PDB file of N, CA and C in Angstrom:
ATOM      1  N   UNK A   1       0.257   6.874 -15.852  1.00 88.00           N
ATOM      2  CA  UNK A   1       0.042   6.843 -14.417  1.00 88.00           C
ATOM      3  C   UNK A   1       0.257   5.404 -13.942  1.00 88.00           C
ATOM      4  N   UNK A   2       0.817   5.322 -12.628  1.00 96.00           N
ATOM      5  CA  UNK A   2       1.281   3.732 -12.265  1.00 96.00           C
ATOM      6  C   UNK A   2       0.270   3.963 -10.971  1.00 96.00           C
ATOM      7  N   UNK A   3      -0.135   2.650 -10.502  1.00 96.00           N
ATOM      8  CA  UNK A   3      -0.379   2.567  -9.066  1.00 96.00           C
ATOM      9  C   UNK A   3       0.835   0.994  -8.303  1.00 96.00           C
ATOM     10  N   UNK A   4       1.253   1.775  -7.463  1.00 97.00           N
ATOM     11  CA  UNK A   4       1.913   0.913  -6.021  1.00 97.00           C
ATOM     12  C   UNK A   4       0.884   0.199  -5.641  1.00 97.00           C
ATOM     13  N   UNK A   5       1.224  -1.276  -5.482  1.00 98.00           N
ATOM     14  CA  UNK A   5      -0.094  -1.860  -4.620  1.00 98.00           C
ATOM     15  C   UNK A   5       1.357  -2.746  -3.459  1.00 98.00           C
ATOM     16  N   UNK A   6       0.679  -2.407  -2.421  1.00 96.00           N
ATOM     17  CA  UNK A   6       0.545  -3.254  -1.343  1.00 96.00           C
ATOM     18  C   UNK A   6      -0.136  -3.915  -0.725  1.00 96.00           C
ATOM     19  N   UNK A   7      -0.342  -5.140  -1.030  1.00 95.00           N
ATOM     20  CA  UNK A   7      -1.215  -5.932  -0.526  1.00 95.00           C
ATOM     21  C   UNK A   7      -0.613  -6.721   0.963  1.00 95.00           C
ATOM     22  N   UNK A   8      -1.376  -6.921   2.263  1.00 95.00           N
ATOM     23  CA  UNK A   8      -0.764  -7.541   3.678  1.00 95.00           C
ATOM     24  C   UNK A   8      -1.380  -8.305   4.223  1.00 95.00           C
ATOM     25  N   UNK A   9      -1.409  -9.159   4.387  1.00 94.00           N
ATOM     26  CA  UNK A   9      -2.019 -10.141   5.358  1.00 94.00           C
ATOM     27  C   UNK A   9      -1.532 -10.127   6.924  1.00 94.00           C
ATOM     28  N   UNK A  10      -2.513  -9.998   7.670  1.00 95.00           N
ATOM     29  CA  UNK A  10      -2.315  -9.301   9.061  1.00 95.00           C
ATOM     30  C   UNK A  10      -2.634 -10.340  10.328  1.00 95.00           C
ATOM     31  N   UNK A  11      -1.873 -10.680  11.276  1.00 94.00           N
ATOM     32  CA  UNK A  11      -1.933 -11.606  11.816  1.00 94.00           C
ATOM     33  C   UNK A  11      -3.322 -10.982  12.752  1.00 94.00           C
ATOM     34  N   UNK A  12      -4.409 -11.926  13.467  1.00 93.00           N
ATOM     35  CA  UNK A  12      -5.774 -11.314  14.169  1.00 93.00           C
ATOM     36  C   UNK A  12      -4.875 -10.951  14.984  1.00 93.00           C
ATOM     37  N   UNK A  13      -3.678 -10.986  15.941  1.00 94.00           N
ATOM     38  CA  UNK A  13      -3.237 -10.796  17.273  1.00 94.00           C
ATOM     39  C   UNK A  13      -2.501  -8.873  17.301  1.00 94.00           C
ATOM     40  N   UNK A  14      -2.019  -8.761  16.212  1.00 95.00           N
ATOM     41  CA  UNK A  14      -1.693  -7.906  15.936  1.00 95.00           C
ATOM     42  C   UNK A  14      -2.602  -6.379  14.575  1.00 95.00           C
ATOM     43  N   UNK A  15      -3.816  -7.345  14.456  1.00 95.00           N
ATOM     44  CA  UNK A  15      -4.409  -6.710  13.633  1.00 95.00           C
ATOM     45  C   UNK A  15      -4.670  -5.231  14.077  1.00 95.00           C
ATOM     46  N   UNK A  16      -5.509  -4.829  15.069  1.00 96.00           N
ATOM     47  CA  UNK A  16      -5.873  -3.500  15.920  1.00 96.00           C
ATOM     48  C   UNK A  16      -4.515  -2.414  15.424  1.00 96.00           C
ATOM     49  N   UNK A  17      -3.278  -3.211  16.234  1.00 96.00           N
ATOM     50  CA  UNK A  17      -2.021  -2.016  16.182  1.00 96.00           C
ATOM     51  C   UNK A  17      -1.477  -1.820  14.542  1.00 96.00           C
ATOM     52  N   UNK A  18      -1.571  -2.612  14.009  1.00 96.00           N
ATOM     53  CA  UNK A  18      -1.189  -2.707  12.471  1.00 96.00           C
ATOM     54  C   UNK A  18      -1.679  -1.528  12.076  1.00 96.00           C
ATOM     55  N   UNK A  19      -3.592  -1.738  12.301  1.00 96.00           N
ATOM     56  CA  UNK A  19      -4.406  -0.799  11.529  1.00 96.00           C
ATOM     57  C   UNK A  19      -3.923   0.533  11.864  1.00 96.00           C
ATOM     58  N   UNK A  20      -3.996   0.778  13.396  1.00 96.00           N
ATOM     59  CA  UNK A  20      -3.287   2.181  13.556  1.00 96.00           C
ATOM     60  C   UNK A  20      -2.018   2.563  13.182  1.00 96.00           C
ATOM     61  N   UNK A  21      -1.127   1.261  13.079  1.00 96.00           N
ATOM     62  CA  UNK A  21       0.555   2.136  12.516  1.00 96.00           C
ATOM     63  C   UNK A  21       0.250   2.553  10.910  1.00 96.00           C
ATOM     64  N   UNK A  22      -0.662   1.856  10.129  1.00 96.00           N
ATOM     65  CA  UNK A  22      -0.830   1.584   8.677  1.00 96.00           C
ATOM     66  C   UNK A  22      -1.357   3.177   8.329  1.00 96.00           C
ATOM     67  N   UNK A  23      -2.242   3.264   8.994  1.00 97.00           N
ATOM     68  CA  UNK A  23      -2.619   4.955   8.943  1.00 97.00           C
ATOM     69  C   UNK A  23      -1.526   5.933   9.326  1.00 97.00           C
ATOM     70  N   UNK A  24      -0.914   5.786  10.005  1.00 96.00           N
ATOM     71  CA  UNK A  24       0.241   6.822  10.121  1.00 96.00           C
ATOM     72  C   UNK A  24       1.404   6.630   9.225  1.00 96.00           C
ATOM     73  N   UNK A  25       1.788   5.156   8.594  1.00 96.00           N
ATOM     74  CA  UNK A  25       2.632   5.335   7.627  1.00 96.00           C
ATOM     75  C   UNK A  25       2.383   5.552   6.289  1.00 96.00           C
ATOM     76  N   UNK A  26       0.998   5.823   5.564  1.00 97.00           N
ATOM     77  CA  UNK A  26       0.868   5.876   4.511  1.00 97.00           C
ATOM     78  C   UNK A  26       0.633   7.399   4.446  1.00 97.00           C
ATOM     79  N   UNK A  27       0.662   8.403   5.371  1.00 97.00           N
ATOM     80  CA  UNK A  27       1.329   9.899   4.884  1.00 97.00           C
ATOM     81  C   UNK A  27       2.546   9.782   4.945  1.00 97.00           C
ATOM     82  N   UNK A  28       3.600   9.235   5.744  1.00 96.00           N
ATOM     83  CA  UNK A  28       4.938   9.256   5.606  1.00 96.00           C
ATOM     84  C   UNK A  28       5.435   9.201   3.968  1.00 96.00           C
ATOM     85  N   UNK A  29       4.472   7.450   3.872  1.00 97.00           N
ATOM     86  CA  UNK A  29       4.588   7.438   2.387  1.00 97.00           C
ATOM     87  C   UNK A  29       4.457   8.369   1.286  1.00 97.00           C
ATOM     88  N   UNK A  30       3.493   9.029   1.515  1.00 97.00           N
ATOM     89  CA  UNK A  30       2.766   9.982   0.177  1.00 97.00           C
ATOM     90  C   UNK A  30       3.999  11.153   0.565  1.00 97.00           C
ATOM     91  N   UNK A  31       4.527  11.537   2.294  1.00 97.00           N
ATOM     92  CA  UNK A  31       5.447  12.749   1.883  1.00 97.00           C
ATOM     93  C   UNK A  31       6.671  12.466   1.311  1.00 97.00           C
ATOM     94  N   UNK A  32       7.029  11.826   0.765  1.00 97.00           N
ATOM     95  CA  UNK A  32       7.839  11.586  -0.118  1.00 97.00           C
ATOM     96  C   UNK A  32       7.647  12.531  -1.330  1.00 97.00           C
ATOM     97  N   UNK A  33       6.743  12.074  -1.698  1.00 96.00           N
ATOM     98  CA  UNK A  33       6.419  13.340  -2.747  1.00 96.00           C
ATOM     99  C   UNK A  33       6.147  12.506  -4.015  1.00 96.00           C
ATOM    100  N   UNK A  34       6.443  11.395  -4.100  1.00 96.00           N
ATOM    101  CA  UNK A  34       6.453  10.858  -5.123  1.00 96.00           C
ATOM    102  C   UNK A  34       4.914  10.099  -5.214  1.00 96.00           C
ATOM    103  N   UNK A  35       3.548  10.181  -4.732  1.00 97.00           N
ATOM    104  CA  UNK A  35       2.548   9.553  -5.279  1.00 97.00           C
ATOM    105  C   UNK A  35       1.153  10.874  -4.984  1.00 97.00           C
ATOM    106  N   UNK A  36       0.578  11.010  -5.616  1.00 96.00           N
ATOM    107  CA  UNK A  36      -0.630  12.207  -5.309  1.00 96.00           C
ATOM    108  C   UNK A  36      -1.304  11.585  -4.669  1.00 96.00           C
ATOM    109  N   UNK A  37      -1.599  10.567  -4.234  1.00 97.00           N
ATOM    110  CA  UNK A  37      -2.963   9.999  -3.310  1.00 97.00           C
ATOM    111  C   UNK A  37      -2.536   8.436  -2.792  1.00 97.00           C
ATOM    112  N   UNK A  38      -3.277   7.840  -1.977  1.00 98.00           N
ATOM    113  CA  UNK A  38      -3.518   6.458  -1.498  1.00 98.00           C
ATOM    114  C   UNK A  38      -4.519   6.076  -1.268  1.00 98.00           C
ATOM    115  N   UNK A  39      -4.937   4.655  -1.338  1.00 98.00           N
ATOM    116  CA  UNK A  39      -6.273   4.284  -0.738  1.00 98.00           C
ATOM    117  C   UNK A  39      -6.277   3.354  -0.201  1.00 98.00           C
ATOM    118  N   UNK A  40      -6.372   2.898   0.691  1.00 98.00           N
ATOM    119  CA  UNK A  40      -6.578   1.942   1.834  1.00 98.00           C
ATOM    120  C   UNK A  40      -7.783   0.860   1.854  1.00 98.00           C
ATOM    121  N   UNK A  41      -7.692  -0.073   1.513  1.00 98.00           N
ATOM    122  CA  UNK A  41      -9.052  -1.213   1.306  1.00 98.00           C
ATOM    123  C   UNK A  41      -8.402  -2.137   2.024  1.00 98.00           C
ATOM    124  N   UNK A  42     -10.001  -3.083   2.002  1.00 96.00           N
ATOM    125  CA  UNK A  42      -9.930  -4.342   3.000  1.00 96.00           C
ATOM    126  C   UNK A  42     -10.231  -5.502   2.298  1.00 96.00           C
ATOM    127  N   UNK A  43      -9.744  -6.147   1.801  1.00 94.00           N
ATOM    128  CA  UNK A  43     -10.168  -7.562   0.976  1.00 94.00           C
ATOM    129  C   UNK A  43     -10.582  -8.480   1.261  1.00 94.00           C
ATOM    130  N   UNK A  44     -11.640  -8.564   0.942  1.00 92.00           N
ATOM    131  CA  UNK A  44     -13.165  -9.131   0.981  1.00 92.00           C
ATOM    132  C   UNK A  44     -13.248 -10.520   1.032  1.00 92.00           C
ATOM    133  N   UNK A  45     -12.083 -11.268   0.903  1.00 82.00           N
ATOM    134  CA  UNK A  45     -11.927 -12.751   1.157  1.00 82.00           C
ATOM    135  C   UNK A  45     -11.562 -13.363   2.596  1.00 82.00           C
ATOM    136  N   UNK A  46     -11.989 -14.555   2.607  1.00 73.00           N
ATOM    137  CA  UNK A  46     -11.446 -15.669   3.703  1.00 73.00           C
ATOM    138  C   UNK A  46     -10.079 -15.633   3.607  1.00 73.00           C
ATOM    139  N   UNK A  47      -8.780 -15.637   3.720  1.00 69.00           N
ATOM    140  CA  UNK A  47      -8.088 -16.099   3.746  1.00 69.00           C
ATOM    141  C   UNK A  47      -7.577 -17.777   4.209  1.00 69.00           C
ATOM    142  N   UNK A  48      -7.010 -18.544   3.402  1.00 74.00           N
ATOM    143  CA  UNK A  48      -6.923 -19.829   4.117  1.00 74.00           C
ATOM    144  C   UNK A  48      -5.507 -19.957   5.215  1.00 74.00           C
ATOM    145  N   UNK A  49      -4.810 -18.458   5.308  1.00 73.00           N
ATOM    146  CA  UNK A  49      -4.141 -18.923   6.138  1.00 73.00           C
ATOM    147  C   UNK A  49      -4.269 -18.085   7.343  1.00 73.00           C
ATOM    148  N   UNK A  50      -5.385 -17.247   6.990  1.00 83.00           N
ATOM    149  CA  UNK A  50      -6.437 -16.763   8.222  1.00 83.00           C
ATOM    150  C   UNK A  50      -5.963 -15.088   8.280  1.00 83.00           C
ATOM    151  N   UNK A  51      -6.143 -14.302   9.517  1.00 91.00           N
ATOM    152  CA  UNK A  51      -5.932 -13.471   9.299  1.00 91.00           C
ATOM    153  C   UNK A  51      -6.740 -12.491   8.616  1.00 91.00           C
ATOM    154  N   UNK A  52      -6.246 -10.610   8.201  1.00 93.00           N
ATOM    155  CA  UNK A  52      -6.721  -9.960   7.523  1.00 93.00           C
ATOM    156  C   UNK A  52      -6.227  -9.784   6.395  1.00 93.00           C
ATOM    157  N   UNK A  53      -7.149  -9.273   5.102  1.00 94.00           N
ATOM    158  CA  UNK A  53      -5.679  -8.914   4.528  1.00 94.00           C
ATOM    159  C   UNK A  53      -6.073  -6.808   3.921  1.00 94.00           C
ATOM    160  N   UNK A  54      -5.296  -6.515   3.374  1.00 96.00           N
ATOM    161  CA  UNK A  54      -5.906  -5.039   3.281  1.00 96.00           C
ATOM    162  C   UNK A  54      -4.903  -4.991   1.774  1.00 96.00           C
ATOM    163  N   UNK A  55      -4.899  -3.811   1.535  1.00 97.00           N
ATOM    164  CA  UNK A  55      -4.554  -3.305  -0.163  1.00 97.00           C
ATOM    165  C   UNK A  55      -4.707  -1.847   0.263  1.00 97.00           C
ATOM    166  N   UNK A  56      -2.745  -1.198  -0.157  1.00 98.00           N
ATOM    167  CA  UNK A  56      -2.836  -0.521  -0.501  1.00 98.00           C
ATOM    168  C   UNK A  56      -2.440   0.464  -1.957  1.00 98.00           C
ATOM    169  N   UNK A  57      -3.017   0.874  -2.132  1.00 98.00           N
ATOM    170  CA  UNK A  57      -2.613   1.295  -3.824  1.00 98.00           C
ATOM    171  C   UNK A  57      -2.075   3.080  -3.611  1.00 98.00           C
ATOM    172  N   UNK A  58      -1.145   2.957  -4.036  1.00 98.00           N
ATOM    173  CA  UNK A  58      -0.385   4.783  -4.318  1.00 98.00           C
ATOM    174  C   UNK A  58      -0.743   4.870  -5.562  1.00 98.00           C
ATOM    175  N   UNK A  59      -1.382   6.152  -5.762  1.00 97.00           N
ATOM    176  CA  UNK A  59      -0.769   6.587  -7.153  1.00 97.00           C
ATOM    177  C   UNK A  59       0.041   7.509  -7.396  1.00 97.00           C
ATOM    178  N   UNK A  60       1.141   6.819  -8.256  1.00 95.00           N
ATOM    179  CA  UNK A  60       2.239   7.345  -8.586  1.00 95.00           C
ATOM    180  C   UNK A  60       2.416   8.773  -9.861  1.00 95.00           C
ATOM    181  N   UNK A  61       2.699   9.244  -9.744  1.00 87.00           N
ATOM    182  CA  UNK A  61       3.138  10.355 -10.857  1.00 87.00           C
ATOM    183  C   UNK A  61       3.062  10.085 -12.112  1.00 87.00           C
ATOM    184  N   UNK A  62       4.244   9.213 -12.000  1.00 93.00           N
ATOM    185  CA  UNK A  62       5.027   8.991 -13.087  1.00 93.00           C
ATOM    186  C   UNK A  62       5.788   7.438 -12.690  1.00 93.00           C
ATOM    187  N   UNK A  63       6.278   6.843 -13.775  1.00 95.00           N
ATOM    188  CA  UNK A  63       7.234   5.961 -13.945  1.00 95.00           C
ATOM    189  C   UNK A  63       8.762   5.979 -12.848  1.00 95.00           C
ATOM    190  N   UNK A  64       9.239   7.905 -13.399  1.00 96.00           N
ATOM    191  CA  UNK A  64       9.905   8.016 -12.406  1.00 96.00           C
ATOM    192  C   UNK A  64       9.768   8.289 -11.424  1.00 96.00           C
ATOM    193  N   UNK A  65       8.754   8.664 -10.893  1.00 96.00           N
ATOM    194  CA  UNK A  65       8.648   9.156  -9.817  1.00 96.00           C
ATOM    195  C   UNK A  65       8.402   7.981  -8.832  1.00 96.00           C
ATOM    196  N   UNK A  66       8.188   6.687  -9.441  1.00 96.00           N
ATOM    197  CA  UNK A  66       8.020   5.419  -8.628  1.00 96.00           C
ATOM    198  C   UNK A  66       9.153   5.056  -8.552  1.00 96.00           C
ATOM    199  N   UNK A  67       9.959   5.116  -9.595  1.00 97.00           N
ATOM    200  CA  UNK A  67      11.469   4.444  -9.996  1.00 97.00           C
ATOM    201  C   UNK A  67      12.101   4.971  -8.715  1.00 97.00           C
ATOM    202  N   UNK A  68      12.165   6.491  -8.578  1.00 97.00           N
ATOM    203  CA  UNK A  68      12.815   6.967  -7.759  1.00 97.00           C
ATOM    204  C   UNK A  68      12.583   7.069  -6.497  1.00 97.00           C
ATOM    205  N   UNK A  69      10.985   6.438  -5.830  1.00 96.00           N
ATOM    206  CA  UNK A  69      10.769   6.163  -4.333  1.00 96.00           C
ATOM    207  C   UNK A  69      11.323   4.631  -4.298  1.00 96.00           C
ATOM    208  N   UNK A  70      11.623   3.654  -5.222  1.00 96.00           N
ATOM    209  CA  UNK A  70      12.221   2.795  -5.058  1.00 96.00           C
ATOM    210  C   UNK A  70      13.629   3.362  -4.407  1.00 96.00           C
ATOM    211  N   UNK A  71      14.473   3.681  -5.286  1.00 97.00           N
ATOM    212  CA  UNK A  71      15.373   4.069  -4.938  1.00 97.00           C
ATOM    213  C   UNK A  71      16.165   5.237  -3.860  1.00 97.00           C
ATOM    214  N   UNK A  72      15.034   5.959  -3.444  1.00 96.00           N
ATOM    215  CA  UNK A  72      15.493   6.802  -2.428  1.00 96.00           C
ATOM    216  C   UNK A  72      14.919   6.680  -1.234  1.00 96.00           C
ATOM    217  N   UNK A  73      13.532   5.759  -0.997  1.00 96.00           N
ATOM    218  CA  UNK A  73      13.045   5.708  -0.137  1.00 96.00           C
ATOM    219  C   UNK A  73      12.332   4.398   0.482  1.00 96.00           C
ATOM    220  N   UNK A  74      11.987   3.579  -0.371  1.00 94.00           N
ATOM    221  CA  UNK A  74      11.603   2.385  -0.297  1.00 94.00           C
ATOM    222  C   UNK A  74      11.867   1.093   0.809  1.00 94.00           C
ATOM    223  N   UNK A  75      13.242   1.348   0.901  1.00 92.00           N
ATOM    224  CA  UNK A  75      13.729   0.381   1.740  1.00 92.00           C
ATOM    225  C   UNK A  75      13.727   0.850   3.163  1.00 92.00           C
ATOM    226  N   UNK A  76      13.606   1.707   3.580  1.00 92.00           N
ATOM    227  CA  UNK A  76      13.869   2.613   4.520  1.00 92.00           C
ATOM    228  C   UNK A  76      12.424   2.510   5.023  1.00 92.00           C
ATOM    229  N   UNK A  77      11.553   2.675   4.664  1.00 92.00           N
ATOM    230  CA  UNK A  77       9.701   2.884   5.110  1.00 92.00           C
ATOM    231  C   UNK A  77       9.441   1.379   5.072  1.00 92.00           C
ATOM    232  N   UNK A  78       9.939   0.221   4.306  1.00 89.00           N
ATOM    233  CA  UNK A  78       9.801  -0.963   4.289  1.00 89.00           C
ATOM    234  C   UNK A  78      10.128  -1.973   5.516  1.00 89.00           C
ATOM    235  N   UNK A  79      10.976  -1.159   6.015  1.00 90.00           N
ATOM    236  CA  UNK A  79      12.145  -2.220   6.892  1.00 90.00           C
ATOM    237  C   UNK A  79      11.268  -1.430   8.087  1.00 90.00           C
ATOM    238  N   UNK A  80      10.869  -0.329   8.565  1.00 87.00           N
ATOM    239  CA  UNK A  80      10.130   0.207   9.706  1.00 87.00           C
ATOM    240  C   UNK A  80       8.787  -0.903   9.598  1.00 87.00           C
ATOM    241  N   UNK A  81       8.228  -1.418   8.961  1.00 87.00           N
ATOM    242  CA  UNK A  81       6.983  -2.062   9.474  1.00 87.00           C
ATOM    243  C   UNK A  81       7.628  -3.486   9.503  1.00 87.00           C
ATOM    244  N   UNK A  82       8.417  -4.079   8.613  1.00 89.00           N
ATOM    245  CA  UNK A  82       8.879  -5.666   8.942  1.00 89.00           C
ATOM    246  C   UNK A  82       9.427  -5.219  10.257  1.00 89.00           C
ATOM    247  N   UNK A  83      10.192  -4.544  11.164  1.00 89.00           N
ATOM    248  CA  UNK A  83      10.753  -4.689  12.344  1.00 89.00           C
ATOM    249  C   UNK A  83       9.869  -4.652  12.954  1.00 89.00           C
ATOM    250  N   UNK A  84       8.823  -3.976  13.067  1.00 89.00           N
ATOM    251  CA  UNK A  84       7.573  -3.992  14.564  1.00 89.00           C
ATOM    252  C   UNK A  84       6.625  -4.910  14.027  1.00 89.00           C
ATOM    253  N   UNK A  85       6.453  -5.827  13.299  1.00 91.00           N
ATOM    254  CA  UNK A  85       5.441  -6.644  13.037  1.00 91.00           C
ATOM    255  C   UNK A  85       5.972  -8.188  12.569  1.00 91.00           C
ATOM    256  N   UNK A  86       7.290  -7.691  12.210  1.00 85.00           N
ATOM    257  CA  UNK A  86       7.570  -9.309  12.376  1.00 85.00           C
ATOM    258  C   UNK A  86       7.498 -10.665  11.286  1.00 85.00           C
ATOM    259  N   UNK A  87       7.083 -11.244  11.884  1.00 88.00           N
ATOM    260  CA  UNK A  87       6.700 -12.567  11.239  1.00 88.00           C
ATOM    261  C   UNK A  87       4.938 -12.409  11.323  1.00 88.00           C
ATOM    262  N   UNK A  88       4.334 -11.399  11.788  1.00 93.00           N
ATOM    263  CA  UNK A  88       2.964 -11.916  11.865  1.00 93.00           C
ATOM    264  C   UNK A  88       2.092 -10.663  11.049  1.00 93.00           C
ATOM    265  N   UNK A  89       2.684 -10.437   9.753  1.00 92.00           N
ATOM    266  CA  UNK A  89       2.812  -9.792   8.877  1.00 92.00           C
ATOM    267  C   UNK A  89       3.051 -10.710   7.605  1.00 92.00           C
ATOM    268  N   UNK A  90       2.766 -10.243   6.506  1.00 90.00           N
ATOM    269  CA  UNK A  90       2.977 -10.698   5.250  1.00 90.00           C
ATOM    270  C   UNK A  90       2.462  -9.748   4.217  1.00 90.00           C
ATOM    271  N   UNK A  91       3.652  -9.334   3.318  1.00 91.00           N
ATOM    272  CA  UNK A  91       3.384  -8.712   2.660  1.00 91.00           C
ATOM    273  C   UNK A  91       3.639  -8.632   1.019  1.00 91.00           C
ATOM    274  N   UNK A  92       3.054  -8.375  -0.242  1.00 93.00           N
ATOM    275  CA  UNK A  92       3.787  -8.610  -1.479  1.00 93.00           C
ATOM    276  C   UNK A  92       3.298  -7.062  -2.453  1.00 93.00           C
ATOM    277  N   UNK A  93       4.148  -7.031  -3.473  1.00 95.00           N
ATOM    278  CA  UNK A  93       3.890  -5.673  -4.080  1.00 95.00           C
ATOM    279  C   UNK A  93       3.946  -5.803  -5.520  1.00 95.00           C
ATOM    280  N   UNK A  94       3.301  -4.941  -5.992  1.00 96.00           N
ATOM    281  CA  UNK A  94       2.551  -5.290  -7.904  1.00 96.00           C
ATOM    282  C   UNK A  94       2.562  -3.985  -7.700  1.00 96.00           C
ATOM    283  N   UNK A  95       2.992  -3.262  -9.190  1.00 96.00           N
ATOM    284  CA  UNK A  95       3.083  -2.816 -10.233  1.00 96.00           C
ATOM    285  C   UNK A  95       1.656  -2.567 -11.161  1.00 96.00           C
ATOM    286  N   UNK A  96       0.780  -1.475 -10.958  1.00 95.00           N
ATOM    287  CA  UNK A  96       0.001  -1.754 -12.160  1.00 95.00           C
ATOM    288  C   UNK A  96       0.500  -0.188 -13.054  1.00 95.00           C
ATOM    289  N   UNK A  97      -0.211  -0.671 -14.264  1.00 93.00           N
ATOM    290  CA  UNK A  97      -0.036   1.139 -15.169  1.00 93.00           C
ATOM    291  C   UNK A  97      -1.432   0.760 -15.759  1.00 93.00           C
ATOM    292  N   UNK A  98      -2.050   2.452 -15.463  1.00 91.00           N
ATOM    293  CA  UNK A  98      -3.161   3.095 -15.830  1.00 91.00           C
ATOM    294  C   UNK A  98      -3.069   2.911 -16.816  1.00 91.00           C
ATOM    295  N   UNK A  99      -4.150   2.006 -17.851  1.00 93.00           N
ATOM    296  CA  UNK A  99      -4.239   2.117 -19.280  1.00 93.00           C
ATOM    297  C   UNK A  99      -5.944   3.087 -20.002  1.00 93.00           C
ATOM    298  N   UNK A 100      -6.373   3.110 -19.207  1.00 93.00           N
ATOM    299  CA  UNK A 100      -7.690   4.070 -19.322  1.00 93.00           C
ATOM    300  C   UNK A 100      -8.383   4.132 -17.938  1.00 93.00           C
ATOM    301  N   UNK A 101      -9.533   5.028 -17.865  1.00 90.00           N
ATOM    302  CA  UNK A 101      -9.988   5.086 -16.714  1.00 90.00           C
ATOM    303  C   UNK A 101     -11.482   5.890 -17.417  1.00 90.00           C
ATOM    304  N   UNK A 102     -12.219   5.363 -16.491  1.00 93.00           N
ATOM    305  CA  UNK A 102     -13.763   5.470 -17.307  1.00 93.00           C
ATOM    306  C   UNK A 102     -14.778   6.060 -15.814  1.00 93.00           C
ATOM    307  N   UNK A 103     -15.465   7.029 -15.746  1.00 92.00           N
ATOM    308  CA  UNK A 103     -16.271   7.225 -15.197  1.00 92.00           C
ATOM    309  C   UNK A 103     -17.856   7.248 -15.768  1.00 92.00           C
ATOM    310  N   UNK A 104     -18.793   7.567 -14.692  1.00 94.00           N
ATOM    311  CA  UNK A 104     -20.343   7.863 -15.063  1.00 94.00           C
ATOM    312  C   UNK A 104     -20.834   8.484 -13.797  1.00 94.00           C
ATOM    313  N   UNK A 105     -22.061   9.612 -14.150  1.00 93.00           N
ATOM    314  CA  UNK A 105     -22.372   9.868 -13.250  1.00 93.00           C
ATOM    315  C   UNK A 105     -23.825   9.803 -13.585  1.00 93.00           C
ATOM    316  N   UNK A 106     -24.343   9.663 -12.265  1.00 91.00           N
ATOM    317  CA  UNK A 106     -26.094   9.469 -12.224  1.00 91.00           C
ATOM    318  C   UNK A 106     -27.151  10.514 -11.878  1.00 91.00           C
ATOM    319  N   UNK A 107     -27.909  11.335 -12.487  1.00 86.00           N
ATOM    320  CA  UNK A 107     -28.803  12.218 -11.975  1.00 86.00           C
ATOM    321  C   UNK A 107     -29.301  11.937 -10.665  1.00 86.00           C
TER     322      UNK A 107
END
């Protein structure tokens, strides 16, 4: 299992509309077909070059099934948020793979 991370740093001026386009493009994302879920977080730091920043993580299928939203879809859902946000946006993307996963539950 892989997870997509998108991590963004969000300018305050544009933060509000971000949050609402960010929610409407991460089903676009998932209908692709290529990730079973997303999760949307807010990262918990200062930033020093100010701003918000948020994290989002897909999880992916498979290897290919990431390989192949690279390639069939990626650039296309990518280039829709750099055009309406600009320069007051920042964004970078990591690669993780599921190497175990551990739960507990509490009476």
């Amino acid at each position: 299992m892989y997870i997509y991370n998108v991590t963004v740093n969000i300018d305050d001026s544009i933060h509000d509309e971000w949050l609402l386009w960010i929610k409407e493009h991460i089903p676009q994302v998932l209908s692709t077909g290529k990730f079973e879920k997303a999760t949307l977080t807010k990262v918990l730091v200062e930033e020093d070059m100010g701003g918000q920043t948020y994290s989002i993580q897909y999880r992916s299928y498979s290897r290919e099934a990431l390989d192949a939203y690279y390639k069939e879809d990626a650039e296309k859902l990518r280039t829709e948020g750099m055009k309406k946000f600009a320069d007051k946006m920042l964004a970078f993307r990591t690669e993780l793979q599921i190497v175990d996963e551990y739960s507990v539950k509490f009476k």
